[in-house]
Short mmCIF file of C-alpha atoms and ligand atoms in Angstrom, two decimals:
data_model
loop_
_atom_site.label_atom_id
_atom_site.label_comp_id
_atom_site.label_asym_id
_atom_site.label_seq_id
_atom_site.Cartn_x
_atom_site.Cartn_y
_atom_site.Cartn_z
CA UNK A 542 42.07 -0.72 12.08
CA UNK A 543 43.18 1.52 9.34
CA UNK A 544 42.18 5.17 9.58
CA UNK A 545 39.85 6.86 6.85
CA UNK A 546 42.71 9.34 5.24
CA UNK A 547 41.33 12.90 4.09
CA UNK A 548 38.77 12.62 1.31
CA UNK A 549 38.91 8.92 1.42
CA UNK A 550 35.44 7.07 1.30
CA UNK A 551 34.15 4.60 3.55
CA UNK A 552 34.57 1.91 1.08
CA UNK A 553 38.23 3.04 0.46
CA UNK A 554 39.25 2.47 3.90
CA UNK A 555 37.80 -1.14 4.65
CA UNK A 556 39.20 -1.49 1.32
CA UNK A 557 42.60 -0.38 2.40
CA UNK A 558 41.78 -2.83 6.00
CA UNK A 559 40.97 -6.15 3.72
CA UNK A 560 43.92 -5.35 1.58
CA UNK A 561 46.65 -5.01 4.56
CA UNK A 562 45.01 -8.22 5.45
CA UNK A 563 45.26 -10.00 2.84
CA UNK A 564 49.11 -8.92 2.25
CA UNK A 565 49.76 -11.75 5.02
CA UNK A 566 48.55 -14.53 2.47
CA UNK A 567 49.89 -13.00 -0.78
CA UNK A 568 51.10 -9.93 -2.77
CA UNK A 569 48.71 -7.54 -3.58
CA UNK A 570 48.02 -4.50 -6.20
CA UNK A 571 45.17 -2.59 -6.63
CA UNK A 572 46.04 -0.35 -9.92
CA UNK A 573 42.57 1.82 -11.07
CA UNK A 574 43.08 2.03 -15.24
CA UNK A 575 41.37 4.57 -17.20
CA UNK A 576 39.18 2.45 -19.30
CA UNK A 577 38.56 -1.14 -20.15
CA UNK A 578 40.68 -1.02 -23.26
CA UNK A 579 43.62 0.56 -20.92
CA UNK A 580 42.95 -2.56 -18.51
CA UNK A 581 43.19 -5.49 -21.43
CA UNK A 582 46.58 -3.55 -22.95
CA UNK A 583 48.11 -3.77 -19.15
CA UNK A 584 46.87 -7.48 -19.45
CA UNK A 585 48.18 -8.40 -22.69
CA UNK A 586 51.81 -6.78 -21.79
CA UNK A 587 51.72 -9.29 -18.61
CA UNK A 588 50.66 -12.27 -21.09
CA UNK A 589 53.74 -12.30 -22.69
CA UNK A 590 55.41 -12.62 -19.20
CA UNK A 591 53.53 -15.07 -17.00
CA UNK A 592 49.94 -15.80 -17.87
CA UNK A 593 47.58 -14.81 -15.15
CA UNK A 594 44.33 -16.43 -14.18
CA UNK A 595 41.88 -13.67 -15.10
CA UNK A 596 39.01 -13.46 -12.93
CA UNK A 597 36.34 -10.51 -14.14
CA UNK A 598 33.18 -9.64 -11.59
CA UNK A 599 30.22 -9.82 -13.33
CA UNK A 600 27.00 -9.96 -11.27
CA UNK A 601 25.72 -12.41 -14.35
CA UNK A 602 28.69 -14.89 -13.37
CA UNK A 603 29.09 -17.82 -11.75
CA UNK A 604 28.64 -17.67 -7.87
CA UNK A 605 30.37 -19.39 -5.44
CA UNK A 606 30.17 -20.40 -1.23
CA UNK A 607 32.96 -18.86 0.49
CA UNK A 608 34.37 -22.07 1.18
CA UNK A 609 34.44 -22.84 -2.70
CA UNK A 610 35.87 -19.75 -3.43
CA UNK A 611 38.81 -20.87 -1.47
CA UNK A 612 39.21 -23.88 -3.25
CA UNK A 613 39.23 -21.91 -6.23
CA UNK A 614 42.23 -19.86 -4.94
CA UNK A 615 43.61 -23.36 -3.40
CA UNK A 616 43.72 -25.02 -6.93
CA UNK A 617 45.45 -21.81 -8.63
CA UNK A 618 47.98 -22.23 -5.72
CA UNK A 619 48.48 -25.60 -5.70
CA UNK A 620 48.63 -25.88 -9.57
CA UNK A 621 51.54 -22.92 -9.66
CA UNK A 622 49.68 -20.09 -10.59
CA UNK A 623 51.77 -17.17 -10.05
CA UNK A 624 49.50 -14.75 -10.64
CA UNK A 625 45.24 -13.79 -10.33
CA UNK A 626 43.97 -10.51 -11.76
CA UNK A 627 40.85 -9.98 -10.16
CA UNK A 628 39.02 -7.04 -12.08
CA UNK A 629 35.75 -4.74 -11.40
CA UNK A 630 34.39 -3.54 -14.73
CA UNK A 631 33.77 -0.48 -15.64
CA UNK A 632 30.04 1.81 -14.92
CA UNK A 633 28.34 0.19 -18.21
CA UNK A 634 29.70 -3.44 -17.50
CA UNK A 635 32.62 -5.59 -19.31
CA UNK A 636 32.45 -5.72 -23.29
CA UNK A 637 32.03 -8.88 -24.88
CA UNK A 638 35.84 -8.68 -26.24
CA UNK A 639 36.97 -8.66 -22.21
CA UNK A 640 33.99 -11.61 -21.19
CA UNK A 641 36.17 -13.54 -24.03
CA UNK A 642 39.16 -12.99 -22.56
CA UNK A 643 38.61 -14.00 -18.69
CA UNK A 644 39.08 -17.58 -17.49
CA UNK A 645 36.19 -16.99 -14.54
CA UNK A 646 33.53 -14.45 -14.62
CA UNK A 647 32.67 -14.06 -10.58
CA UNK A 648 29.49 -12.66 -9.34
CA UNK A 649 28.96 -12.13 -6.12
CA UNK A 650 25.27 -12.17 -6.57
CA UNK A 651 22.88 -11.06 -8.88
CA UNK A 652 21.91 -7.97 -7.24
CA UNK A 653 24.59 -4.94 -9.40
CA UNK A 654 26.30 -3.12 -6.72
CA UNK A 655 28.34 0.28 -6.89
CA UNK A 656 31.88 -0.37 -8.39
CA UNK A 657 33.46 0.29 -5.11
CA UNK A 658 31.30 -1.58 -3.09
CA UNK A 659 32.13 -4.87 -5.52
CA UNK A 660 35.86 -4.49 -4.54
CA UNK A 661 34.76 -3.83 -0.80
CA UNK A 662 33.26 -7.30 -0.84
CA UNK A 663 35.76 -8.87 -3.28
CA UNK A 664 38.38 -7.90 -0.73
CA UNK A 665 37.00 -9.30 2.09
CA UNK A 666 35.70 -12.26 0.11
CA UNK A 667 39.96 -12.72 -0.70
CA UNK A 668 40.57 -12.15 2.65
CA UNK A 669 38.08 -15.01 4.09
CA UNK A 670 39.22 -17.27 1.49
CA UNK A 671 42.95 -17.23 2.08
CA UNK A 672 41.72 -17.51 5.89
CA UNK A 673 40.00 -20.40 5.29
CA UNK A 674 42.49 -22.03 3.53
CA UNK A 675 45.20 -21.37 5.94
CA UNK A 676 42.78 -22.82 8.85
CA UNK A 677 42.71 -19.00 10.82
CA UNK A 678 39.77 -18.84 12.82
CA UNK A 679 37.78 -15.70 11.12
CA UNK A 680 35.81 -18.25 9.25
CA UNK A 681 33.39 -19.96 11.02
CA UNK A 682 30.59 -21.13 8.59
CA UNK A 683 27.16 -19.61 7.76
C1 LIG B 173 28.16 -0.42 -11.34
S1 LIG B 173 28.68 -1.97 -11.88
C2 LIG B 173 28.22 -1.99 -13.59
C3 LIG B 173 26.80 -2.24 -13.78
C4 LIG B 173 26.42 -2.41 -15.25
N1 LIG B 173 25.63 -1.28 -15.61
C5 LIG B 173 25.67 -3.67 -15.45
O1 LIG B 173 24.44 -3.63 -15.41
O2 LIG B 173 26.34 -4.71 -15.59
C6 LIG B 173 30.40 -1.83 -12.10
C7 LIG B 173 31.11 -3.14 -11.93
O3 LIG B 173 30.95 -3.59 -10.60
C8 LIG B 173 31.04 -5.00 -10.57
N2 LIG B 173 29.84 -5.55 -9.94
C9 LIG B 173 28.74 -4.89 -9.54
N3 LIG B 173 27.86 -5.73 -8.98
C10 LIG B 173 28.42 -6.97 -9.01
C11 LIG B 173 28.02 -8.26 -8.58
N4 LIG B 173 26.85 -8.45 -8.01
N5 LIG B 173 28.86 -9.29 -8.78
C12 LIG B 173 30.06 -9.10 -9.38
N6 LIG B 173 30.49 -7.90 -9.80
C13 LIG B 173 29.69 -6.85 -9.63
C14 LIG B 173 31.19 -5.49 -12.00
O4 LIG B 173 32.57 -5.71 -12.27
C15 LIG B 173 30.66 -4.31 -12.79
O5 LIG B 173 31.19 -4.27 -14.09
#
């Protein structure tokens, strides 16, 4: 367990829990940008390095089981992907311009949540996933 650090929220420290977590399975980074248009410039700097799979959360995407979300994440893997940006949008949504640009707009339902509550979930939705591809036992269905 990962203590809440002074003037952290509650959804910064299960953030901080899922992220340790997933740092067993893979690399992670959580950068915060100051806009959108901050976010895509970051993006299109990486572009001309390796290409990443750009996944943008969008409660109007497509949804997926847990156990589909995995193979999502197995096929990136498996196919060489070196790299998945996984971004939360900003308080009035992703522009059209940044829809454009993503290879996978994710909801995780159709109800909107708080920004921070989205990663909350996203994080322990990674976190399940790369559990679930490596066999570990914190997955056990429905
Ligand atoms: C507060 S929400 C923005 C809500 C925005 N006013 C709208 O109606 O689309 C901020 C961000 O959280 C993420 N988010 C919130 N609910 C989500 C959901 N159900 N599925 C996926 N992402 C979600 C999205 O990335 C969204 O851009």
């Amino acid at each position: 367990m990962i203590k809440r650090g002074p003037g952290e929220s509650d959804f910064t420290s299960a953030l901080k829990t899922y992220a340790k977590r997933i740092g067993n399975y893979a690399a992670v980074e959580i950068p915060v940008y100051a806009s959108e248009s901050a976010f895509l410039q970051t993006l299109s700097r990486h572009r001309s390095r390796t290409v990443p799979y750009l996944v943008l959360l969008d409660s109007r995407g497509k949804q997926f089981a847990s156990e589909q979300f995995a193979e999502l994440l197995g096929k990136q893997r498996d196919q060489g992907q070196q790299k998945i940006v996984f971004a939360i949008g900003p308080a009035d949504g992703w522009s059209d311009d940044a829809r454009r640009q993503a290879n996978l707009l994710l909801s995780l339902g159709t109800m909107t949540l708080p920004h921070e509550l989205a990663r909350v979930v996203l994080s322990e939705q990674l976190y399940r996933a790369f559990t679930i591809l490596s066999g570990h036992p914190y997955h056990t269905g429905h």
